[in-house]
Short mmCIF file of C-alpha atoms in Angstrom, two decimals:
data_model
loop_
_atom_site.label_atom_id
_atom_site.label_comp_id
_atom_site.label_asym_id
_atom_site.label_seq_id
_atom_site.Cartn_x
_atom_site.Cartn_y
_atom_site.Cartn_z
CA MET F 186 30.08 94.17 64.30
CA SER F 187 33.10 91.89 64.76
CA GLY F 188 36.43 92.59 63.06
CA ARG F 189 35.83 89.70 60.66
CA GLN F 190 32.39 91.05 59.68
CA HIS F 191 33.84 94.53 59.30
CA ARG F 192 36.50 93.29 56.87
CA GLU F 193 33.87 91.36 54.91
CA THR F 194 31.69 94.46 54.64
CA GLU F 195 34.61 96.67 53.61
CA ILE F 196 35.65 94.28 50.82
CA ALA F 197 32.05 93.98 49.63
CA ARG F 198 31.70 97.77 49.63
CA ARG F 199 34.75 98.13 47.38
CA VAL F 200 33.50 95.42 45.01
CA ARG F 201 30.11 97.12 44.87
CA ALA F 202 31.64 100.50 44.12
CA ARG F 203 33.72 99.11 41.27
CA GLY F 204 30.72 97.23 39.90
CA LEU F 205 28.49 100.31 39.91
CA ALA F 206 31.21 102.32 38.22
CA ALA F 207 31.46 99.66 35.51
CA GLY F 208 27.68 99.69 34.98
CA ARG F 209 27.03 96.19 36.32
CA ILE F 210 23.60 95.22 37.70
CA SER F 211 23.16 94.17 41.36
CA ALA F 212 23.00 90.45 40.53
CA GLN F 213 26.38 90.62 38.77
CA ILE F 214 27.84 92.55 41.69
CA ALA F 215 26.49 89.91 44.09
CA ASP F 216 28.22 87.18 42.08
CA GLU F 217 31.53 89.05 42.32
CA ILE F 218 31.12 89.65 46.07
CA HIS F 219 30.43 85.96 46.55
CA GLU F 220 33.48 84.94 44.51
CA THR F 221 35.67 87.38 46.42
CA CYS F 222 34.43 86.73 49.98
CA ALA F 223 33.20 83.14 50.09
CA SER F 224 36.59 81.50 50.55
CA GLN F 225 37.72 83.92 53.25
CA PHE F 226 34.47 84.69 55.11
CA ASN F 227 32.09 81.89 54.02
CA THR F 228 29.83 84.55 52.55
CA THR F 229 26.65 82.92 51.27
CA ARG F 230 24.99 83.93 48.02
CA ILE F 231 21.96 85.38 49.82
CA LYS F 232 24.21 87.58 51.96
CA ALA F 233 26.19 88.61 48.90
CA HIS F 234 22.99 90.01 47.39
CA ARG F 235 22.29 92.15 50.45
CA LEU F 236 25.86 93.43 50.40
CA ALA F 237 25.52 94.12 46.66
CA PHE F 238 22.58 96.41 47.46
CA GLY F 239 24.58 98.06 50.24
CA ILE F 240 21.77 97.70 52.79
CA ALA F 241 21.47 96.41 56.36
CA LEU F 242 19.42 93.49 57.68
CA ALA F 243 16.84 95.94 59.02
CA ASP F 244 16.36 97.41 55.54
CA VAL F 245 15.57 93.99 54.07
CA ILE F 246 13.11 93.27 56.89
CA GLU F 247 11.30 96.56 56.29
CA GLN F 248 11.05 95.85 52.55
CA ILE F 249 9.58 92.40 53.22
CA ARG F 250 7.06 93.89 55.64
CA ALA F 251 6.10 96.50 53.07
CA LEU F 252 5.52 93.74 50.50
CA PHE F 253 3.33 91.82 52.98
CA GLU F 254 1.36 95.00 53.62
CA ARG F 255 1.01 95.58 49.86
CA ASP F 256 -0.37 92.06 49.45
CA ALA F 257 -2.82 92.57 52.35
CA LYS F 258 -1.22 89.84 54.46
CA PRO F 259 -0.68 89.81 58.24
CA MET F 260 2.69 91.19 59.30
CA PRO F 261 5.35 88.42 59.06
CA GLY F 262 7.29 87.14 62.05
CA ILE F 263 10.63 87.46 60.26
CA GLY F 264 13.25 89.50 62.08
CA GLU F 265 16.96 90.23 61.90
CA THR F 266 17.82 87.03 63.82
CA LEU F 267 15.96 84.83 61.36
CA LEU F 268 17.33 86.64 58.31
CA SER F 269 20.84 86.35 59.75
CA ALA F 270 20.27 82.58 60.08
CA TYR F 271 19.36 82.43 56.39
CA GLU F 272 22.52 84.33 55.51
CA SER F 273 24.76 82.12 57.67
CA GLY F 274 23.31 78.94 56.13
CA LEU F 275 21.90 77.63 59.42
CA LYS F 276 18.31 77.75 58.18
CA ARG F 277 16.50 77.69 54.85
CA PRO F 278 13.65 80.19 54.31
CA GLY F 279 10.19 78.73 53.85
CA PRO F 280 8.45 79.03 50.46
CA GLU F 281 6.68 82.28 51.34
CA TYR F 282 9.71 84.09 52.82
CA LEU F 283 11.87 82.87 49.93
CA HIS F 284 9.38 84.39 47.48
CA TYR F 285 9.60 87.79 49.15
CA LEU F 286 13.39 87.64 49.44
CA CYS F 287 13.54 86.94 45.71
CA THR F 288 11.20 89.90 45.18
CA VAL F 289 13.41 92.21 47.24
CA TYR F 290 16.60 91.19 45.42
CA ARG F 291 14.87 90.73 42.01
CA VAL F 292 16.43 87.30 41.39
CA GLU F 293 15.38 83.64 41.34
CA PRO F 294 15.91 81.20 44.26
CA GLY F 295 18.98 79.68 42.59
CA ALA F 296 20.74 83.04 42.62
CA LEU F 297 20.26 83.18 46.42
CA GLY F 298 21.67 79.68 46.85
CA PHE F 299 18.39 77.78 47.17
CA ASP F 300 17.14 75.05 44.85
CA GLY F 301 13.72 74.87 43.22
CA PRO F 302 11.34 77.33 41.60
CA CYS F 303 9.74 80.16 43.52
CA ILE F 304 6.32 79.57 45.04
CA CYS F 305 4.77 82.22 42.76
CA GLY F 306 5.73 80.39 39.56
CA HIS F 307 6.91 83.61 37.88
CA GLY F 308 10.27 85.23 37.37
CA HIS F 309 11.39 88.07 39.62
CA ARG F 310 13.65 89.72 37.06
CA MET F 311 10.99 90.24 34.41
CA PRO F 312 7.36 90.36 35.68
CA GLY F 313 5.01 87.88 34.00
CA VAL F 314 7.74 85.53 32.74
CA LEU F 315 7.66 82.01 34.18
CA ALA F 316 10.59 81.21 36.46
CA ILE F 317 11.37 78.05 34.52
CA GLU F 318 11.75 80.13 31.36
CA ARG F 319 13.96 82.66 33.10
CA GLU F 320 16.35 79.94 34.30
CA LYS F 321 17.36 78.96 30.75
CA PRO F 322 19.64 81.93 29.95
CA LEU F 323 21.19 82.12 33.43
CA VAL F 324 24.96 82.08 33.57
CA PRO F 325 26.17 78.53 34.39
CA ALA F 326 28.42 79.85 37.11
CA GLU F 327 25.33 80.98 38.97
CA ARG F 328 24.41 77.36 39.60
CA GLU F 329 27.99 76.23 40.19
CA LEU F 330 28.56 78.85 42.87
CA SER F 331 25.39 77.96 44.80
CA LEU F 332 26.40 77.46 48.44
CA GLN F 333 24.74 74.69 50.45
CA PRO F 334 26.28 74.87 53.94
CA MET F 335 24.16 72.01 55.31
CA VAL F 336 24.56 68.93 53.11
CA THR F 337 21.30 66.95 52.95
CA GLU F 338 21.04 63.31 51.90
CA PRO F 339 19.22 62.74 48.58
CA GLU F 340 16.47 60.75 50.33
CA ALA F 341 15.91 63.52 52.86
CA GLN F 342 15.94 66.15 50.12
CA GLU F 343 13.27 64.25 48.18
CA ASP F 344 11.03 64.03 51.26
CA GLU F 345 11.41 67.78 51.79
CA ASN F 346 10.61 68.38 48.11
CA VAL F 347 7.38 66.35 48.46
CA LEU F 348 6.30 68.60 51.33
CA ARG F 349 7.28 71.76 49.48
CA ARG F 350 5.28 70.67 46.43
CA THR F 351 2.32 70.02 48.71
CA LEU F 352 2.63 73.53 50.11
CA LEU F 353 2.57 74.89 46.57
CA ASN F 354 -0.56 72.84 45.80
CA LEU F 355 -2.26 74.10 48.95
CA LEU F 356 -2.09 77.61 47.56
CA ASN F 357 -4.33 76.48 44.70
CA THR F 358 -7.83 76.35 46.17
CA ASP F 359 -9.06 74.20 43.29
CA THR F 360 -6.62 71.37 44.05
CA ASN F 361 -8.12 68.16 45.46
CA LEU F 362 -5.67 66.87 48.06
CA SER F 363 -7.33 63.56 48.92
CA GLU F 364 -4.97 61.48 46.75
CA GLN F 365 -1.85 63.16 48.12
CA LEU F 366 -2.84 62.27 51.68
CA ASP F 367 -2.86 58.55 50.87
CA GLY F 368 0.82 58.17 50.01
CA PRO F 369 3.51 60.74 49.20
CA VAL F 370 2.87 63.21 52.04
CA PHE F 371 2.64 60.63 54.80
CA GLY F 372 5.57 58.76 53.26
CA ALA F 373 7.71 61.91 53.39
CA CYS F 374 6.65 62.54 56.99
CA GLU F 375 7.58 58.99 57.96
CA GLY F 376 10.96 59.36 56.23
CA ILE F 377 11.81 62.53 58.16
CA ARG F 378 10.65 60.97 61.43
CA ARG F 379 12.70 57.79 60.81
CA ARG F 380 15.88 59.77 60.10
CA MET F 381 15.30 61.77 63.28
CA ASP F 382 15.12 58.45 65.15
CA GLU F 383 18.40 57.36 63.57
CA THR F 384 20.07 60.63 64.51
CA LEU F 385 18.86 60.47 68.12
CA VAL F 386 19.97 56.86 68.50
CA SER F 387 23.27 56.71 66.63
CA ALA F 388 24.77 60.19 66.39
CA THR F 389 27.21 61.23 69.09
CA VAL F 390 26.72 64.91 68.48
CA SER F 391 26.23 67.92 70.65
CA ALA F 392 23.06 69.88 69.98
CA GLN F 393 22.57 73.43 68.77
CA MET F 394 19.45 75.44 68.94
CA LEU F 395 19.13 79.02 67.71
CA ASP F 396 16.53 81.48 68.95
CA GLN F 397 14.57 81.57 65.71
CA TRP F 398 13.91 77.80 65.80
CA GLU F 399 12.43 78.10 69.28
CA GLU F 400 10.32 81.04 68.14
CA ALA F 401 9.13 79.05 65.12
CA THR F 402 8.11 76.13 67.33
CA ILE F 403 6.07 78.41 69.58
CA SER F 404 4.47 79.93 66.48
CA PHE F 405 3.49 76.48 65.17
CA GLY F 406 1.85 75.75 68.51
CA ARG F 407 -0.21 78.95 68.26
CA GLN F 408 -1.36 77.92 64.77
CA TYR F 409 -2.45 74.44 65.87
CA THR F 410 -6.21 75.11 66.09
CA THR F 411 -6.43 77.75 63.36
CA THR F 412 -4.29 76.46 60.48
CA ALA F 413 -5.15 73.68 58.04
CA PRO F 414 -3.60 70.46 59.46
CA LEU F 415 -1.90 69.49 56.21
CA ARG F 416 -0.41 72.97 55.73
CA LEU F 417 0.83 73.07 59.32
CA LEU F 418 2.18 69.53 59.01
CA CYS F 419 4.33 70.50 56.02
CA ASP F 420 5.77 73.50 57.87
CA VAL F 421 6.49 71.47 61.01
CA MET F 422 8.08 68.63 59.02
CA LEU F 423 10.42 70.98 57.16
CA GLU F 424 11.44 72.52 60.49
CA LEU F 425 11.99 69.06 62.02
CA SER F 426 14.13 68.09 59.02
CA ALA F 427 16.28 71.20 59.50
CA VAL F 428 16.71 70.40 63.19
CA ARG F 429 17.77 66.83 62.34
CA THR F 430 20.34 68.12 59.86
CA ALA F 431 21.80 70.35 62.57
CA MET F 432 21.87 67.47 65.06
CA SER F 433 23.79 65.29 62.60
CA ARG F 434 26.70 67.71 62.84
CA ARG F 435 28.76 68.34 65.96
CA GLN F 436 27.45 71.31 67.91
CA PRO F 437 28.48 73.03 71.19
CA ASN F 438 27.74 70.77 74.17
CA ASP F 439 26.15 73.50 76.27
CA LEU F 440 23.26 73.87 73.77
CA GLN F 441 22.43 70.17 73.39
CA ASP F 442 19.31 70.34 75.56
CA ARG F 443 17.79 73.15 73.51
CA LEU F 444 18.05 71.22 70.26
CA CYS F 445 16.69 68.01 71.77
CA ARG F 446 13.80 70.00 73.27
CA MET F 447 13.03 71.36 69.81
CA ALA F 448 13.03 67.82 68.38
CA ALA F 449 10.69 66.63 71.15
CA GLN F 450 8.24 69.51 70.73
CA LEU F 451 8.13 69.31 66.94
CA SER F 452 7.71 65.52 67.04
CA GLY F 453 4.93 65.84 69.62
CA LEU F 454 3.18 68.51 67.56
CA SER F 455 3.48 66.28 64.49
CA GLY F 456 1.80 63.48 66.42
CA MET F 457 -1.05 65.82 67.39
CA ILE F 458 -1.56 66.83 63.76
CA MET F 459 -1.52 63.17 62.69
CA ILE F 460 -4.37 62.52 65.13
CA ASN F 461 -6.37 65.25 63.40
CA LEU F 462 -5.56 63.72 60.01
CA GLY F 463 -6.72 60.31 61.22
CA ASP F 464 -3.43 58.37 61.00
CA HIS F 465 -3.02 56.83 64.46
CA ARG F 466 -0.03 54.69 63.40
CA LEU F 467 2.08 57.67 62.37
CA ALA F 468 0.84 59.59 65.39
CA ARG F 469 2.20 56.92 67.73
CA SER F 470 5.48 56.83 65.79
CA PHE F 471 5.98 60.58 66.16
CA PHE F 472 5.19 60.47 69.87
CA ARG F 473 7.76 57.68 70.25
CA THR F 474 10.34 59.89 68.54
CA GLY F 475 9.28 62.75 70.80
CA ARG F 476 9.79 60.58 73.90
CA MET F 477 13.26 59.64 72.70
CA ALA F 478 14.21 63.30 72.23
CA ALA F 479 12.59 64.37 75.53
CA ASP F 480 14.52 61.66 77.41
CA GLU F 481 17.74 63.29 76.21
CA THR F 482 16.78 66.53 77.99
CA GLY F 483 15.95 64.95 81.34
CA ASP F 484 13.03 67.41 81.60
CA ARG F 485 10.22 65.63 83.48
CA ALA F 486 7.61 68.22 82.44
CA LEU F 487 8.45 67.78 78.76
CA ARG F 488 8.40 63.99 79.02
CA ALA F 489 5.05 64.16 80.82
CA TRP F 490 3.62 66.46 78.10
CA ILE F 491 4.64 64.01 75.34
CA CYS F 492 3.07 61.11 77.25
CA ALA F 493 -0.17 63.03 77.93
CA ARG F 494 -0.49 63.97 74.26
CA GLU F 495 0.22 60.38 73.21
CA SER F 496 -2.59 59.15 75.46
CA LEU F 497 -5.05 60.90 73.12
CA VAL F 498 -4.27 58.37 70.37
CA PRO F 499 -5.84 55.35 72.08
CA LEU F 500 -8.51 57.64 73.57
CA TYR F 501 -9.70 58.76 70.13
CA PHE F 502 -9.19 55.40 68.45
CA GLY F 503 -11.07 53.20 70.88
CA ASP F 504 -8.71 51.81 73.55
CA ALA F 505 -9.79 53.54 76.75
CA ARG F 506 -7.71 51.30 79.03
CA GLU F 507 -4.45 52.09 77.25
CA ALA F 508 -5.34 55.80 77.33
CA LEU F 509 -5.91 55.47 81.08
CA ASN F 510 -2.52 53.80 81.58
CA LEU F 511 -0.69 56.46 79.56
CA ALA F 512 -2.48 59.25 81.42
CA LYS F 513 -1.40 57.77 84.75
CA LYS F 514 2.16 57.42 83.46
CA SER F 515 2.12 61.09 82.43
CA ARG F 516 0.86 62.06 85.87
CA ASP F 517 3.68 60.08 87.53
CA LEU F 518 6.28 61.69 85.24
CA ALA F 519 5.01 65.18 86.08
CA GLY F 520 5.21 64.47 89.81
CA SER F 521 4.82 67.60 91.90
CA THR F 522 6.20 69.95 89.22
CA PRO F 523 3.55 72.51 88.15
CA CYS F 524 3.24 71.94 84.41
CA PRO F 525 0.58 71.48 81.67
CA ALA F 526 0.68 67.67 81.96
CA GLN F 527 -0.47 67.91 85.58
CA ALA F 528 -3.79 69.31 84.31
CA MET F 529 -3.96 67.45 80.99
CA ALA F 530 -3.27 63.92 82.28
CA PRO F 531 -6.12 63.85 84.84
CA VAL F 532 -8.54 65.10 82.17
CA VAL F 533 -7.53 62.27 79.81
CA GLU F 534 -7.83 59.89 82.76
CA ALA F 535 -11.36 61.17 83.44
CA ARG F 536 -12.35 60.86 79.77
CA ALA F 537 -11.05 57.29 79.62
CA LEU F 538 -12.90 56.40 82.82
CA ALA F 539 -16.07 57.95 81.39
CA MET F 540 -15.73 55.76 78.29
CA LEU F 541 -15.32 52.70 80.51
CA SER F 542 -18.28 53.60 82.71
CA GLY F 543 -20.76 52.33 80.11
CA THR F 544 -19.21 48.85 80.00
CA ASP F 545 -18.07 48.31 83.60
CA SER F 546 -20.35 46.84 86.23
CA LYS F 547 -18.88 49.14 88.91
CA LYS F 548 -20.24 52.28 87.25
CA LYS F 549 -20.70 54.37 90.43
CA GLU F 550 -17.12 53.73 91.52
CA ILE F 551 -15.80 54.72 88.07
CA VAL F 552 -17.93 57.88 88.02
CA ASP F 553 -16.47 58.89 91.38
CA GLN F 554 -12.92 58.26 90.11
CA ALA F 555 -13.56 60.36 87.02
CA LYS F 556 -14.92 63.25 89.08
CA ARG F 557 -11.90 63.11 91.40
CA ALA F 558 -9.64 63.22 88.34
CA LEU F 559 -11.45 66.34 87.10
CA ALA F 560 -10.98 67.95 90.52
CA ARG F 561 -7.23 67.24 90.33
CA ALA F 562 -7.13 68.77 86.86
CA ARG F 563 -8.84 71.98 88.03
CA ASN F 564 -6.48 72.26 90.99
CA ALA F 565 -3.41 71.67 88.81
CA PHE F 566 -4.62 74.24 86.27
CA SER F 567 -4.88 76.90 88.99
CA HIS F 568 -1.17 76.41 89.77
CA MET F 569 0.07 76.54 86.17
CA LYS F 570 2.10 79.45 84.85
CA SER F 571 0.03 82.07 83.04
CA GLU F 572 1.91 81.52 79.76
CA ASP F 573 1.13 77.79 79.91
CA GLN F 574 -2.55 78.61 80.48
CA GLU F 575 -2.59 80.48 77.17
CA ASP F 576 -0.68 77.94 75.04
CA VAL F 577 -3.13 75.66 73.20
CA ALA F 578 -0.48 73.18 72.00
CA PHE F 579 2.37 73.05 74.52
CA GLY F 580 0.31 74.23 77.48
CA TYR F 581 -3.29 73.77 78.58
CA THR F 582 -5.93 76.48 78.31
CA GLU F 583 -9.03 77.22 80.35
CA ARG F 584 -11.31 76.62 77.38
CA GLN F 585 -9.75 73.18 76.81
CA LEU F 586 -10.41 72.40 80.46
CA TYR F 587 -14.08 73.46 80.16
CA PHE F 588 -14.52 71.58 76.89
CA TYR F 589 -13.16 68.30 78.20
CA GLN F 590 -14.95 68.63 81.54
CA GLY F 591 -18.21 68.94 79.63
CA ASP F 592 -17.31 65.95 77.47
CA VAL F 593 -16.54 63.80 80.53
CA LEU F 594 -19.74 64.79 82.34
CA THR F 595 -21.75 64.04 79.20
CA LYS F 596 -20.27 60.55 78.90
CA LEU F 597 -20.92 59.98 82.61
CA GLY F 598 -24.57 60.90 82.11
CA GLN F 599 -24.32 63.93 84.43
CA THR F 600 -26.37 66.04 82.03
CA ILE F 601 -27.27 68.96 84.31
CA GLU F 602 -23.64 69.66 85.23
CA ALA F 603 -22.51 68.92 81.68
CA GLU F 604 -24.82 71.45 80.06
CA VAL F 605 -23.64 74.22 82.39
CA VAL F 606 -19.96 73.51 81.62
CA LEU F 607 -20.60 73.07 77.88
CA ASP F 608 -22.39 76.45 77.74
CA GLN F 609 -19.31 78.05 79.34
CA ALA F 610 -17.01 76.24 76.92
CA LEU F 611 -19.05 77.36 73.90
CA THR F 612 -18.59 81.05 74.77
CA LYS F 613 -14.81 80.58 75.04
CA TYR F 614 -14.55 78.86 71.63
CA GLU F 615 -16.47 81.53 69.73
CA ASP F 616 -13.77 81.80 67.05
CA HIS F 617 -13.12 78.06 66.50
CA ILE F 618 -15.83 76.38 64.43
CA VAL F 619 -14.41 72.84 64.81
CA ASP F 620 -14.43 72.95 68.60
CA GLN F 621 -17.80 74.73 68.64
CA THR F 622 -19.25 71.85 66.64
CA LEU F 623 -17.80 69.20 68.95
CA ILE F 624 -19.28 71.05 71.94
CA ARG F 625 -22.70 71.27 70.28
CA LEU F 626 -22.62 67.54 69.51
CA ASP F 627 -21.97 66.92 73.21
CA GLN F 628 -24.95 69.16 74.00
CA ALA F 629 -27.04 67.06 71.64
CA GLN F 630 -25.92 63.91 73.47
CA CYS F 631 -27.03 65.51 76.74
CA ARG F 632 -30.50 66.13 75.35
CA LEU F 633 -30.65 62.56 74.09
CA LEU F 634 -29.71 61.22 77.52
CA ASP F 635 -32.63 63.26 78.89
CA ASP F 636 -34.92 61.48 76.37
CA ASP F 637 -35.44 64.62 74.26
CA VAL F 638 -34.71 63.06 70.87
CA ASP F 639 -36.29 65.92 68.92
CA GLU F 640 -34.05 68.53 70.56
CA ALA F 641 -30.97 66.32 70.25
CA LEU F 642 -31.45 66.01 66.48
CA ARG F 643 -32.27 69.71 66.14
CA ILE F 644 -29.04 70.72 67.92
CA GLY F 645 -26.98 68.15 65.99
CA THR F 646 -28.40 69.11 62.60
CA ALA F 647 -27.91 72.83 63.29
CA ALA F 648 -24.33 72.19 64.42
CA LEU F 649 -23.42 70.32 61.23
CA ALA F 650 -25.16 72.95 59.09
CA LYS F 651 -22.85 75.63 60.54
CA VAL F 652 -19.73 73.72 59.49
CA GLY F 653 -18.29 74.38 56.05
CA ASP F 654 -17.49 71.33 53.93
CA GLU F 655 -13.76 71.89 54.38
CA TYR F 656 -14.10 71.46 58.18
CA LEU F 657 -16.03 68.17 58.12
CA THR F 658 -12.99 66.08 59.03
CA ASP F 659 -12.88 62.76 60.85
CA PHE F 660 -12.59 64.74 64.06
CA ILE F 661 -16.23 65.84 63.64
CA VAL F 662 -17.65 62.95 61.62
CA ARG F 663 -16.75 60.39 64.31
CA PRO F 664 -18.82 61.95 67.17
CA ALA F 665 -21.54 62.89 64.68
CA LEU F 666 -21.88 59.24 63.68
CA ALA F 667 -21.93 58.26 67.35
CA LEU F 668 -24.91 60.60 67.87
CA GLU F 669 -26.69 59.07 64.89
CA GLN F 670 -26.19 55.56 66.26
CA ALA F 671 -27.41 56.59 69.71
CA VAL F 672 -30.58 58.09 68.21
CA MET F 673 -31.20 54.98 66.12
CA ALA F 674 -30.90 52.83 69.25
CA ARG F 675 -33.83 54.77 70.69
CA ASP F 676 -35.90 55.38 67.58
CA ALA F 677 -34.56 54.11 64.27
CA HIS F 678 -37.45 55.70 62.35
CA HIS F 679 -37.45 59.15 63.95
CA PRO F 680 -38.45 61.75 61.32
CA GLY F 681 -35.57 64.07 62.31
CA LEU F 682 -32.96 61.49 61.32
CA GLU F 683 -33.41 62.17 57.62
CA GLY F 684 -32.40 65.83 57.92
CA TYR F 685 -29.51 64.98 60.25
CA ARG F 686 -28.16 62.36 57.85
CA ALA F 687 -28.49 64.77 54.93
CA GLU F 688 -26.21 67.28 56.70
CA LEU F 689 -23.75 64.63 57.85
CA ARG F 690 -23.43 62.97 54.44
CA ARG F 691 -23.77 65.96 52.16
CA PRO F 692 -21.43 65.89 49.13
CA ARG F 693 -18.17 67.63 49.86
CA GLN F 694 -14.53 67.86 48.80
CA PRO F 695 -12.04 66.67 51.43
CA GLN F 696 -9.79 69.69 52.00
CA LEU F 697 -8.86 69.21 55.66
CA LYS F 698 -8.87 72.59 57.34
CA GLY F 699 -9.01 73.49 61.00
CA GLY F 700 -7.52 71.82 64.03
CA GLY F 701 -8.74 69.97 67.03
CA ALA F 702 -8.81 70.90 70.67
#
């Protein structure tokens, strides 16, 4: 503990002792600590509450973990570093962590220096009383003393509020989110992305990146295939907005690369999520922002990763030649540096070539090029770092390699090889229903190419039947429709089509869960 921190703690301890002797409650003591220490030590309201309880950071962490355990939730990733960032005003807690901090200190968000109601909708001072009702008798000074170290523009604050309200709605399983996806959410995302562009272009600031932001980014990457896209998008956007706010203020020069790297990774991840949500325009915009941030770092591997991920936009939305050009650009950027893009770019190149093979007169030459690209991808994968081979978002995994190899071979008509690779891929995706379904649809295409229409429809129908309504996103519907059209081209009156169409078009509520490979 530094001398400054020691003096702050000593003053807070004396204030606490006097408050307890006078019979004051912890919230009143916290107010007095804040009034006494804020001007001299920049003590935030949330830190004042911990000092009012006379406990250490580790004690708060243990209480939060105990509350998570009580509520039967997985252990949180919050640690002393992250809590310290909340207390120093460098980061705002997310809705869930804020709820548990309010529970620990038995106060509302405003008392801790954060605007808005708690995610639970109930007061923390008196169980069962709505938070909005509890705010009425609060002492006015409690609002006046609220400390906001990072000043946010009103427009940016409103965009963040849209995303926070969406997070609250996501907790209500009965809420239909289809209308929200059409306007406010995407509008807020575009606003945050645009302001990040403005900051990268116009601000002459040094960058700052703290350890907890890097940890959060890695965590978001791990959640990419297992968390609802809209939920993950809100979390990533709020993190990106916090990073932009930090970049708009002058930071130490030696940490500039870390903050720009964070902006590039979060923007790239946002683009990936936008692909899953079916908005290719916003996806391209986020990848453009990611390229701008990556260029600031001078990191060829990061720039190549952004470019490889961007190549998926034209690949999924029907422009194979542009996807091929972007994949080659990513490969050139990666150069000889062992990195995920070295494996990812050739796979995208092979998939684009496979799509072109059906329309190009030089089919054999294109098939050979695609197979050579797959061979380059396998070789590059073998030289990747082990941590990159396990990272589904910022790296490239073995199961992704198998999945896409099978997809390429299917599109090339190499059904025997494709079925072997797809069987291997299916065993590796045993816990991801979305990717399992995409693999099974490829298997159905293989059977169709072998003129076994009955088996193709059986596999396709069974695959769709295994998918819950909430997972039938555009990511699955698009290849499922392609299978239907391919079957109709062979036999438009096949008796199995009726059952397949019934599964594909069954009534459902659009609730967008699950990710894409």
